[in-house]
XYZ file of C-alpha atoms in Angstrom:
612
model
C 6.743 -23.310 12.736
C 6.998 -25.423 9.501
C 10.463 -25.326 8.024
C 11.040 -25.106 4.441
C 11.818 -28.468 3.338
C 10.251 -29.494 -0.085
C 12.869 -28.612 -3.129
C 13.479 -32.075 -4.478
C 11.058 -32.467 -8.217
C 9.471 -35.671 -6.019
C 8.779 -33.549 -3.632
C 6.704 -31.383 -5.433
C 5.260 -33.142 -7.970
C 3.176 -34.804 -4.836
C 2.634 -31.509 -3.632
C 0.933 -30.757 -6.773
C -0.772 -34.529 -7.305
C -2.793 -33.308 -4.461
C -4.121 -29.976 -5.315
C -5.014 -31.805 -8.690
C -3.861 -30.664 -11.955
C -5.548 -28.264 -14.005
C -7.114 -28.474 -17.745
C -5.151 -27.629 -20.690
C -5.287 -24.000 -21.858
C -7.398 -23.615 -25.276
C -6.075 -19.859 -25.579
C -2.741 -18.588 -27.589
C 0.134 -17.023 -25.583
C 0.091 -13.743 -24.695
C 3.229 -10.968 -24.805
C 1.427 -9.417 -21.675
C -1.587 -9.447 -20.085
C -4.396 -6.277 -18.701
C -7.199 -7.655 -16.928
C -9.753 -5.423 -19.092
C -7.306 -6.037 -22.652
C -6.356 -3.007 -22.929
C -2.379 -2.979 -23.335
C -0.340 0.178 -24.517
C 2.779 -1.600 -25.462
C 2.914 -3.704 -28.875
C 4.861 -6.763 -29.051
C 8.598 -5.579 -29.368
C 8.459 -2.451 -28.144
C 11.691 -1.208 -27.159
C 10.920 0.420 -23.900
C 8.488 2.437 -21.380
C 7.301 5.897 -22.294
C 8.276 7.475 -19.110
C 12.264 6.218 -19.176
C 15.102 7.897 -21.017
C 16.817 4.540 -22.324
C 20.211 6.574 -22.586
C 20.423 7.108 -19.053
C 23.627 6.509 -17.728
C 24.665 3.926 -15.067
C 26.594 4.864 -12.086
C 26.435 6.655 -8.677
C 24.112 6.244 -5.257
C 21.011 7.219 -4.186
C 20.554 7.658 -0.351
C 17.133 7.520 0.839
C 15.523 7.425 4.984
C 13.085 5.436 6.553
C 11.395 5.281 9.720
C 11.212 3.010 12.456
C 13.908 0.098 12.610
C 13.927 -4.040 11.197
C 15.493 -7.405 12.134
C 14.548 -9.148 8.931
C 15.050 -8.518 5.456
C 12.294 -10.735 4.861
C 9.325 -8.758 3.889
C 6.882 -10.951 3.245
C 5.802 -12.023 6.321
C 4.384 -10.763 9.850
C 6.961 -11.816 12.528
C 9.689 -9.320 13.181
C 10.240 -5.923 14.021
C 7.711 -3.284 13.274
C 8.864 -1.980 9.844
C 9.070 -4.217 6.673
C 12.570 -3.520 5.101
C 12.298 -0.740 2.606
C 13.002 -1.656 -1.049
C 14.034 -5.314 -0.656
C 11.640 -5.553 -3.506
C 14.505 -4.219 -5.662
C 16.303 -7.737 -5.030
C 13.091 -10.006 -6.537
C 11.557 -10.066 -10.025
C 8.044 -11.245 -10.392
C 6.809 -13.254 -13.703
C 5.331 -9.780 -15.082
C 5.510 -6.375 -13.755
C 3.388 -3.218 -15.005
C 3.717 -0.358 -16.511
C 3.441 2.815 -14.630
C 1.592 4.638 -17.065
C -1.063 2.518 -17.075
C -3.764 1.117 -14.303
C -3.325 -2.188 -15.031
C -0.998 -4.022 -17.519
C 1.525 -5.943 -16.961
C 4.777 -6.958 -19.568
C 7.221 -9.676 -19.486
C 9.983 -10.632 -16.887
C 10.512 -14.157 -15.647
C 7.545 -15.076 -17.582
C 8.125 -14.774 -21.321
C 4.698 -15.140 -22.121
C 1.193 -15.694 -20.095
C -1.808 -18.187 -21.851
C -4.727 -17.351 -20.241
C -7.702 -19.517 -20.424
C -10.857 -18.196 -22.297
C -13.025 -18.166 -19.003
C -10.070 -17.280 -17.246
C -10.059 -20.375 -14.815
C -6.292 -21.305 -15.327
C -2.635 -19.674 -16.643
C 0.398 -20.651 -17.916
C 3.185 -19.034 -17.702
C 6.679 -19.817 -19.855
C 9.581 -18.613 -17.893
C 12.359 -16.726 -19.744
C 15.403 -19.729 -20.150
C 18.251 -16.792 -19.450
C 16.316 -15.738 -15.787
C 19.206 -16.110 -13.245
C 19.080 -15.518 -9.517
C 21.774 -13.717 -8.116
C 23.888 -16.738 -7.641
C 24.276 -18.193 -11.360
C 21.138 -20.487 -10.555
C 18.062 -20.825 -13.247
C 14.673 -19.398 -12.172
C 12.948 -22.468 -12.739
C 8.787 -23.233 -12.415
C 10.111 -25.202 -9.562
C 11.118 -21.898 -7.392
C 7.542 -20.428 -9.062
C 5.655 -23.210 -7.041
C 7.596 -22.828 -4.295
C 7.479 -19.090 -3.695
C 3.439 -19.457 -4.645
C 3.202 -22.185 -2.031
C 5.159 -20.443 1.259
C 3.620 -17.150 0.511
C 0.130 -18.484 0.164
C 0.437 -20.926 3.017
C 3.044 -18.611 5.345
C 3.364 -15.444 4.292
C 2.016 -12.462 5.631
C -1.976 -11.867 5.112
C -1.790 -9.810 2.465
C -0.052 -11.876 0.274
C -1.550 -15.358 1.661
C -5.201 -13.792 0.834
C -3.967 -12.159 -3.259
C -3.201 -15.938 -3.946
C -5.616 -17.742 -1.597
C -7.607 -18.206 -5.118
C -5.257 -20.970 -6.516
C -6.337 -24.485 -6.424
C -3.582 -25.989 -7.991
C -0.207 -24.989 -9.667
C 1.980 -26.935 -11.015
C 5.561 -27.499 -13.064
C 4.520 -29.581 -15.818
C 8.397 -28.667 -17.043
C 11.423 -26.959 -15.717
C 10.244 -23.603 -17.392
C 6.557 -24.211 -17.538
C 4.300 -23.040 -14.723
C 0.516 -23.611 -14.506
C -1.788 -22.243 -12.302
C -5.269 -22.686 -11.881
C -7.880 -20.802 -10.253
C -10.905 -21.834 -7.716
C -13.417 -19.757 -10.012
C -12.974 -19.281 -13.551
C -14.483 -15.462 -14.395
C -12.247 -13.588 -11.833
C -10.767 -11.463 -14.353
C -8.612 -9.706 -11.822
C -6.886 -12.908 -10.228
C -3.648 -13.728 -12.527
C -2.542 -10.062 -10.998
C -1.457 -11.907 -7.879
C 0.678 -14.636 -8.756
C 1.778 -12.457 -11.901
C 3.385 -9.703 -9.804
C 4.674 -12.111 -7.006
C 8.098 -11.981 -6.135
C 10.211 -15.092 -6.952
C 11.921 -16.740 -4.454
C 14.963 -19.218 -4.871
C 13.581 -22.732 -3.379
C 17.128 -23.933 -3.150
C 18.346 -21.276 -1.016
C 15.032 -21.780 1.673
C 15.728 -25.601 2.182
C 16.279 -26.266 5.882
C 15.235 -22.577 6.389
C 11.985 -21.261 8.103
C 10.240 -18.804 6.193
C 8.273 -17.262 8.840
C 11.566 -17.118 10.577
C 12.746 -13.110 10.776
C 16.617 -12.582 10.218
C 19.504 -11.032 8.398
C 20.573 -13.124 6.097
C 18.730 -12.004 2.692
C 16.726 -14.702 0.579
C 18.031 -14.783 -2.706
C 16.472 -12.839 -5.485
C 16.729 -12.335 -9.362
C 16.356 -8.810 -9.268
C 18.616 -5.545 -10.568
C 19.909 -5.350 -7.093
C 21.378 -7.403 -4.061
C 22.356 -6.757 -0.415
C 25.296 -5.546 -0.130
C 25.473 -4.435 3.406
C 23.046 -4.217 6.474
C 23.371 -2.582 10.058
C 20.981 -4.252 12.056
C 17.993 -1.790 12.628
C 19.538 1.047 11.198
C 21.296 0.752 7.354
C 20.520 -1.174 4.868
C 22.617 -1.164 1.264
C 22.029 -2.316 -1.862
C 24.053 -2.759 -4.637
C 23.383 -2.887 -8.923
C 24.075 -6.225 -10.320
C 26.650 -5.754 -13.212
C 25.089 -9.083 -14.045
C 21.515 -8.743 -13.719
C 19.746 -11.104 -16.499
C 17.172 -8.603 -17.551
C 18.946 -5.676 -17.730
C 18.334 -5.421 -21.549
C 14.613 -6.288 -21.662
C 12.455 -3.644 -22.439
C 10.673 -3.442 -19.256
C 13.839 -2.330 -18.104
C 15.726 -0.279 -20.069
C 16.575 3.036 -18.893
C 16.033 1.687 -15.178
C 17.484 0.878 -12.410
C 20.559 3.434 -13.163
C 22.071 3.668 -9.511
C 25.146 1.465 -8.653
C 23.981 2.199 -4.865
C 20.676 2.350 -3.345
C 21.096 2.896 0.779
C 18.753 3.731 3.400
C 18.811 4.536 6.470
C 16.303 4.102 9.766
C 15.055 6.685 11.899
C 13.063 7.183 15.091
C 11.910 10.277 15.379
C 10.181 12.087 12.137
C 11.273 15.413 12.870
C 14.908 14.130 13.289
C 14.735 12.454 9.868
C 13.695 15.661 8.394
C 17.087 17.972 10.193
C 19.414 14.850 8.311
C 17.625 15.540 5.313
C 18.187 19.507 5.331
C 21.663 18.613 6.625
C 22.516 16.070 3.653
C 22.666 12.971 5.478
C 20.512 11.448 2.670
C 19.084 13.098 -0.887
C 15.101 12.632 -1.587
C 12.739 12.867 1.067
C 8.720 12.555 -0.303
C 7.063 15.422 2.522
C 3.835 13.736 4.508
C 3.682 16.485 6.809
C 2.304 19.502 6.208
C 3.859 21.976 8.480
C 7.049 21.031 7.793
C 6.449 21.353 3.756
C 5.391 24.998 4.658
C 7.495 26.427 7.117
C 10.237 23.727 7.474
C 12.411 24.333 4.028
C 14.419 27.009 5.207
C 18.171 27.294 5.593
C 21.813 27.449 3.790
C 20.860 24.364 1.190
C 17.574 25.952 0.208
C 19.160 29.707 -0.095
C 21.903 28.380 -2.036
C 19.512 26.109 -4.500
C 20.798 23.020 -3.407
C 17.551 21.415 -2.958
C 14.595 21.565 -5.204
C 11.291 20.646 -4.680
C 8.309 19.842 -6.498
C 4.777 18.705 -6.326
C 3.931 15.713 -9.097
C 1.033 14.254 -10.484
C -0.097 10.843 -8.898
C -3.460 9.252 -10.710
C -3.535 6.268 -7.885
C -5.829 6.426 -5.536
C -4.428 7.858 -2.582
C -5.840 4.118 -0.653
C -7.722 5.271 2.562
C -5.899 7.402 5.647
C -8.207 7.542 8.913
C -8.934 6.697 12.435
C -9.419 3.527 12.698
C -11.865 2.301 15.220
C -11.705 -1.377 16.306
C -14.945 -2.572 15.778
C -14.132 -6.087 17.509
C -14.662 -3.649 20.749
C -18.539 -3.861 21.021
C -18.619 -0.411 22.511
C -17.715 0.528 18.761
C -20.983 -1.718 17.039
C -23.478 1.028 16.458
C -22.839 3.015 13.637
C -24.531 5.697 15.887
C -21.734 5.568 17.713
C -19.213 5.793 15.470
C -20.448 8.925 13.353
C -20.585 10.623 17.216
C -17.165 10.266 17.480
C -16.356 11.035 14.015
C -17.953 14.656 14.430
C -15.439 15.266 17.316
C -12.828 15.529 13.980
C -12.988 19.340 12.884
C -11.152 19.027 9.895
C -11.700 22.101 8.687
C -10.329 23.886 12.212
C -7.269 21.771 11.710
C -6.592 21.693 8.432
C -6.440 26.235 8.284
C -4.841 25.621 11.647
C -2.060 22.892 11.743
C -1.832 22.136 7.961
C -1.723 25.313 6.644
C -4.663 24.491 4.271
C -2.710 22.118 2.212
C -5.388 18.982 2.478
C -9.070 17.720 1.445
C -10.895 16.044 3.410
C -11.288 12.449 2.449
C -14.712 11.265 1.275
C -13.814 8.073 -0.084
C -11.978 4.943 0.233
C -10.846 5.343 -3.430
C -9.783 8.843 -3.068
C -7.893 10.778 -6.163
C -9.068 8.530 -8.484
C -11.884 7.678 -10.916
C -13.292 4.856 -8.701
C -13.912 7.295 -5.857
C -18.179 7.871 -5.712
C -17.993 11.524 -5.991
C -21.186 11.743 -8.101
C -24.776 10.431 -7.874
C -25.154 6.772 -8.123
C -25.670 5.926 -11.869
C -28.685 3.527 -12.933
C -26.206 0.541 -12.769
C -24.850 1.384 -9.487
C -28.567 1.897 -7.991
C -29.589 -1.914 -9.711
C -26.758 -3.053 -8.098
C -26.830 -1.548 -4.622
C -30.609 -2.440 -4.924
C -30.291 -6.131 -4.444
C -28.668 -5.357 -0.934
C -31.513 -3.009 0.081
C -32.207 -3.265 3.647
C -28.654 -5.049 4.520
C -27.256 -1.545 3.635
C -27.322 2.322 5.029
C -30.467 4.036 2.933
C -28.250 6.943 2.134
C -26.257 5.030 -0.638
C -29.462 5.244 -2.409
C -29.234 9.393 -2.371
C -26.401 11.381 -3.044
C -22.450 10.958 -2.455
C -21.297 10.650 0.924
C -19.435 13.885 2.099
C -18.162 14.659 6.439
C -20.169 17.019 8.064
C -18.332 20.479 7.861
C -17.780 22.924 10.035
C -16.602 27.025 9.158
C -13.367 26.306 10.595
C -13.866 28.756 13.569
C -12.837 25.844 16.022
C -16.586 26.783 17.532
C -18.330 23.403 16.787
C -20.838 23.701 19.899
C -24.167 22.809 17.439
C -22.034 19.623 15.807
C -21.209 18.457 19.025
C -24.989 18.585 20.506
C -25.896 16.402 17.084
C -23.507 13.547 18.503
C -24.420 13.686 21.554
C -28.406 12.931 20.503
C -26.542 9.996 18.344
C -24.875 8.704 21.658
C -28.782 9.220 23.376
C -29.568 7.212 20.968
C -27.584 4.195 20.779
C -28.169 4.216 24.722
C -25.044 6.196 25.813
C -25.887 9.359 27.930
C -24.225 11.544 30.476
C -24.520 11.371 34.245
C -22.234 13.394 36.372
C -20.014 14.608 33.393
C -19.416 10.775 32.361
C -20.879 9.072 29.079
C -22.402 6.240 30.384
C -24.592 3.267 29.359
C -27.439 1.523 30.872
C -25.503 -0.550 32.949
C -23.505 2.550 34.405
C -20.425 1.392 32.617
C -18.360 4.629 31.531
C -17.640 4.757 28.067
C -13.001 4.846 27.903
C -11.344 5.625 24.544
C -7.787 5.479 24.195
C -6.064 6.473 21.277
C -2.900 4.902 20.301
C 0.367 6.199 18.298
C 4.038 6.394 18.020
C 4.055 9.571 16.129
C 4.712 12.741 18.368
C 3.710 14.522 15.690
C -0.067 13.279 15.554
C -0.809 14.448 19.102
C -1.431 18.062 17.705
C -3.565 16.617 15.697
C -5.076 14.411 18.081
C -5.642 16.927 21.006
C -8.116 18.514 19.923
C -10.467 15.645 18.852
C -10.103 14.462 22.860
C -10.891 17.957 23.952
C -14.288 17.858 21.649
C -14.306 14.232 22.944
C -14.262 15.055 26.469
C -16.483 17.335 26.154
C -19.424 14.856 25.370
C -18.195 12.925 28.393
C -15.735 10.092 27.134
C -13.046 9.111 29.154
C -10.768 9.691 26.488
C -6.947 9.238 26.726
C -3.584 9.206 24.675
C -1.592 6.755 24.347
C 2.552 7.002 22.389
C 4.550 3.916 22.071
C 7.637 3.223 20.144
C 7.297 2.120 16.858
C 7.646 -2.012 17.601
C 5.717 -1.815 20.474
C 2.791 0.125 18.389
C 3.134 -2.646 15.757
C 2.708 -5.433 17.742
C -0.708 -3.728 19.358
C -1.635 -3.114 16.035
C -1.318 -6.318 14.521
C -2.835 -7.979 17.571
C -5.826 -5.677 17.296
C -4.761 -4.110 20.661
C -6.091 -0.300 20.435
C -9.308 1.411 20.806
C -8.497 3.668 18.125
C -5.504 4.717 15.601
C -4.460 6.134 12.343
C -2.829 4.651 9.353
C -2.884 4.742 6.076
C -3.164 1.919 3.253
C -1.841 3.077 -0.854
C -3.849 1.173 -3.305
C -2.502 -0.052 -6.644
C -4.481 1.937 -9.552
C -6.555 -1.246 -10.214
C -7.222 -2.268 -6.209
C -8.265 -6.038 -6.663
C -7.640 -9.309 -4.100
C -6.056 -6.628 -1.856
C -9.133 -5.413 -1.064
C -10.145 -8.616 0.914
C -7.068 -7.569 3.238
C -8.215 -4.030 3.919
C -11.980 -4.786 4.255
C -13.086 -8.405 4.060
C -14.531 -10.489 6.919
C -12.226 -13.208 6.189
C -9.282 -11.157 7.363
C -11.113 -9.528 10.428
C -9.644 -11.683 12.937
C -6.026 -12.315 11.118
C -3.375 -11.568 13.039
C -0.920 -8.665 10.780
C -3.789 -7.963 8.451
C -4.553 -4.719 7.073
C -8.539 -4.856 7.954
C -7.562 -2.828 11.188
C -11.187 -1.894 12.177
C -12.400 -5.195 11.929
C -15.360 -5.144 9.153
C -17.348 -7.824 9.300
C -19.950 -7.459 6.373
C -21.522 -9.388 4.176
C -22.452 -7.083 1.491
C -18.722 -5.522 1.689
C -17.229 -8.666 0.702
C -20.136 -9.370 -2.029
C -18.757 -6.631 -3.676
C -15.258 -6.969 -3.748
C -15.524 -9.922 -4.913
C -18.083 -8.469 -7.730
C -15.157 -6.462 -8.534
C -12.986 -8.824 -8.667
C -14.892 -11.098 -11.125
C -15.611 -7.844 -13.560
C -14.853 -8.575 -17.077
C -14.803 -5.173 -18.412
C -13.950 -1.725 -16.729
C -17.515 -0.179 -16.866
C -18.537 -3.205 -14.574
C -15.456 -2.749 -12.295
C -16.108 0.824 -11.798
C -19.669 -0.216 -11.155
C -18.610 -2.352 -8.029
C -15.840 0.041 -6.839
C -18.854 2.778 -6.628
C -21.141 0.631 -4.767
C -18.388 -0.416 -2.347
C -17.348 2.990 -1.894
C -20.190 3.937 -0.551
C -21.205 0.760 1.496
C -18.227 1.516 3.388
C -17.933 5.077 3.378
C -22.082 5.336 4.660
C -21.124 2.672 7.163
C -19.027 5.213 9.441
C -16.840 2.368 9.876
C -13.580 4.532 10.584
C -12.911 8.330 10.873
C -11.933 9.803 7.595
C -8.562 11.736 7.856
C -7.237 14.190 4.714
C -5.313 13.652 1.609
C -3.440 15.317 -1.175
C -3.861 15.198 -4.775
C -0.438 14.864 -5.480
C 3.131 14.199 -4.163
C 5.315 16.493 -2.293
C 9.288 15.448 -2.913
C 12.379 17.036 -2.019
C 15.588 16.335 -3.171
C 19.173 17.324 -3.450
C 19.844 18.624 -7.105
C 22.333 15.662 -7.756
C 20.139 13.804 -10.462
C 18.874 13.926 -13.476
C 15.185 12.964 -14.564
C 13.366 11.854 -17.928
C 11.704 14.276 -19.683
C 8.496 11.990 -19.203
C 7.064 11.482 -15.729
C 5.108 7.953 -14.947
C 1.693 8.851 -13.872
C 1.563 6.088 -11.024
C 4.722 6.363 -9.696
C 7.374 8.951 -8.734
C 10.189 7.215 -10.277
C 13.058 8.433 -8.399
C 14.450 4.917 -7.638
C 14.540 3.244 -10.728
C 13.741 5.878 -13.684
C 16.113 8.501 -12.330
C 20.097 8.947 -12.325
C 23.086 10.104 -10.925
C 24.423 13.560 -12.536
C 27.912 13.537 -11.674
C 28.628 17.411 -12.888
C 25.349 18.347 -10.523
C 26.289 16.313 -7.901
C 29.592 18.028 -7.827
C 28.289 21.373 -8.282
C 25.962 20.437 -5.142
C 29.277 19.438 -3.227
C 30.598 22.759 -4.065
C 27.753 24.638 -2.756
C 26.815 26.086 -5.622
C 23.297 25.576 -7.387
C 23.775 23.262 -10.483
């Protein structure tokens, strides 16, 4: 492992000698910065639509996670299974967005960004009064820095957002240049923009891939202020927090506490919850959302709850099939095993009809390919004719359906002739191939509650002759298989940002297929995939973008490349009635953690049993 030495200005003024030094910029500086140009927020606005700037400062906020950590390092794979929650609260980035918008982005560290006319290279000129936590400057020095260990050790996600920088530089202690491999990527500066700053001072003689407890130092409205190994962690408002004032952040950020704490066991989490062991809880299960809000809190009006709007698309949530498991290459294959999935059975019987099916990798949002393809989408899927499934050409893809009866008898006898097919057939009650060799499928979890769900795939499963089986592991244990690519088959999910860009290479390029930790779980190796994301990546105008995100859509989706699961169209919370909320929602973004505040006279109302 490569320990963080380089901090010294020699030091990294050779580290940026060799990536070579980029061209100056021709354009003025910018107050903020939308891939597409389209900013809400003049110059000098006061602050975000969706805050109420008098909100008062004070109380806690106690929130639950599952699983359990040994680093409060989140940026990188090593460690535990679960990435601290909200240690993000203890970094600022250059820029951060708005959350009622898809993509802009308004001044922190950075008090302006100078973009260059074909988009090749940035500067960014830090804010003088940025602090860290300690007193310390935020200097282009710590920019570099963070931009270089991320990119070069970091976890894959964040290694492949900036693995388009060539060279970046401090050409002065509050100057920071950047410049890209490509010039044209329109969507690129949204890396390095929103990438949490890291103190290069406080990592030398430190190894950043290292995981442990002691937290790196941030410049953000809160700090660690206490952490139980694996089960707590605390944070705690800086009184002293350099951007409290700015108008990105007025109105925000109102607790003095933030905690949360770590659970096993889902259903557990949920009993603390109704018992008032912690206040908001955002419901991912249906069952419990319908039958499991009952009791003394909920008579009394104690707890509300709510559904809210949520104009991101919902990411992907699926089975995903390793495809680095050759048993898994025919798309044949693969759409025979996605039939076993009656969605429609389980979704009127174990999710008490509260869910969709998903159709699209871009679900809930206006990039999802819910229509015909348009004339633009059909010239541009048209230059990958014959490298691509025919259907894209037709209409949108949509799962087979079933009536829900449970009685799927005729679906199963269509995946069966898809298993003939692909040379897979049945010989003594056992899906075999040519060779004789019996076709195993394992399915892996550490969710009890997903084995309802997953029962009665394996039964329709069995039934075409798989040796199908069911695997539950605890949490670090499942991680570790995971990010090994150690399964046959499992289920996550993956939340996109409302303007999905460089991400996307995580989730489905071929450069990331055989990265240990990344998020391309299935494996997708495709040519035409990554053409695409990187056409939408390069898009200089939304109509193009959408374009690309259509044609992708349905490249993948067409592809049977995982097992489409069910989604939502908007959030299920729960909360005790101890806070108070602006008038004004954010459409991407609940809010609870930094828009919302303590009530005092509710909270003690809520103490006193009685509904505020």
């Amino acid at each position: 492992m490569l320990t963080i030495l380089f901090r010294t200005t020699a030091i990294l003024l050779s580290l940026v000698t060799a990536l070579a030094v980029a061209a100056p910029l021709a354009a003025a500086p910018q107050p903020a910065f939308s891939p597409f140009g389209d900013t809400k927020y003049p110059p000098g606005f006061e602050h975000f639509d969706y805050v109420d700037p008098q909100a008062p400062k004070g109380g806690r906020l106690r929130l639950a996670s599952l699983g359990t950590f040994d680093s409060l390092n989140p940026y990188i794979v090593r460690g535990l299974a679960v990435v601290p929650a909200h240690m993000a609260l203890t970094f600022d980035s250059l820029l951060t967005p708005s959350r009622d918008e898809p993509d802009s982005f308004y001044p922190l560290l950075a008090k302006s960004i100078d973009i260059a006319p074909d988009f090749s290279a940035v500067t960014f000129r830090l804010n003088p009064d940025a602090r860290f936590a300690d007193g310390t400057p935020v200097t282009a020095a710590d920019v570099v820095f963070t931009a270089t260990a991320m990119r070069e050790h970091g976890d894959p996600d964040w290694s492949r957002r900036l693995a388009d920088i060539a060279a970046i530089e401090a050409t002065d202690p509050l100057t920071v240049h950047v410049h890209f491999k490509a010039a044209n990527l329109h969507t690129v500066p949204i890396a390095i923009s929103t990438m949490p700053v890291m103190s290069a001072a406080w990592w030398r003689g430190r190894d950043f891939e290292m995981p442990g407890l002691d937290a790196p130092l941030g410049s953000g409205p809160y700090r660690v202020a206490r952490v139980d190994a694996g089960r707590s962690i605390t944070f705690e408002r800086r009184a002293d927090y350099w951007a409290r004032d700015l108008p990105v952040n007025r109105g925000r950020f109102n607790f003095d506490t933030i905690s949360v704490d770590y659970y096993r066991d889902r259903d557990v989490q949920f009993e603390a919850f109704k018992a008032g062991a912690y206040d908001f809880r955002e419901e991912f299960t249906a069952r419990i959302w319908a039958r499991g809000y009952v009791g003394p809190a909920m008579d009394a009006g104690l707890i509300r709850r709510d559904q809210v709007a949520d104009e991101r698309p919902t990411g992907i949530q699926a089975f995903f099939l390793n495809l680095r498991r050759g048993k898994f290459a025919d798309v044949r294959v693969r759409r025979a095993i996605g039939l076993a999935f009656d969605f429609e059975w389980s979704n009127k019987a174990l999710f008490f009809g509260a869910y969709e099916r998903m159709a699209s990798i871009f679900e809930n949002s206006v990039l999802a390919a819910h229509d015909n393809p348009t004339p633009a989408e059909l010239s541009l899927l048209e230059m990958y004719r014959g490298r691509i499934p025919d259907a894209v050409f037709g209409g949108p893809y949509r799962p087979a359906r079933t009536d829900g009866s449970g009685v799927i008898r005729e679906r199963l006898k269509v995946a069966r002739d898809l298993l003939a097919q692909a040379g897979w057939t049945v010989v003594d009650k056992r899906l075999v191939n040519g060779a004789g060799e019996p076709f195993a499928l394992e399915f892996l979890t550490f969710e009890p509650a997903f084995a309802r769900i997953i029962q009665p795939i394996m039964d329709n499963l069995k039934r075409l002759g798989i040796a199908v089986s069911y695997r539950e592991v605890d949490i670090t244990t499942f991680q570790t298989r995971v990010d090994d690519f150690d399964f046959d088959v499992t289920s996550a999910r993956f939340i996109l940002d409302a303007t999905p860009t460089t991400e996307l290479r995580d989730l489905w390029g071929s450069g990331m297929a055989d990265v240990p930790g990344s998020q391309n779980l299935g494996g997708i190796r495709d040519p035409v995939v990554d053409a695409l994301i990187e056409r939408m990546i390069a898009a200089d105008n939304r109509r193009d973008y959408m374009t690309a995100a259509h044609a992708l859509d349905r490249v993948i989706m067409w592809n049977d490349y995982f097992i489409p699961q069910f989604y939502k169209r908007g959030r299920t919370i729960a909360w005790w009635d101890r806070f108070g909320r602006p008038e004004t929602e954010p459409v991407f973004d609940i809010g609870h953690i930094d828009t919302w505040w303590f009530d005092a006279a509710r909270s003690a109302a809520v103490d006193a049993g009685k509904a505020p």
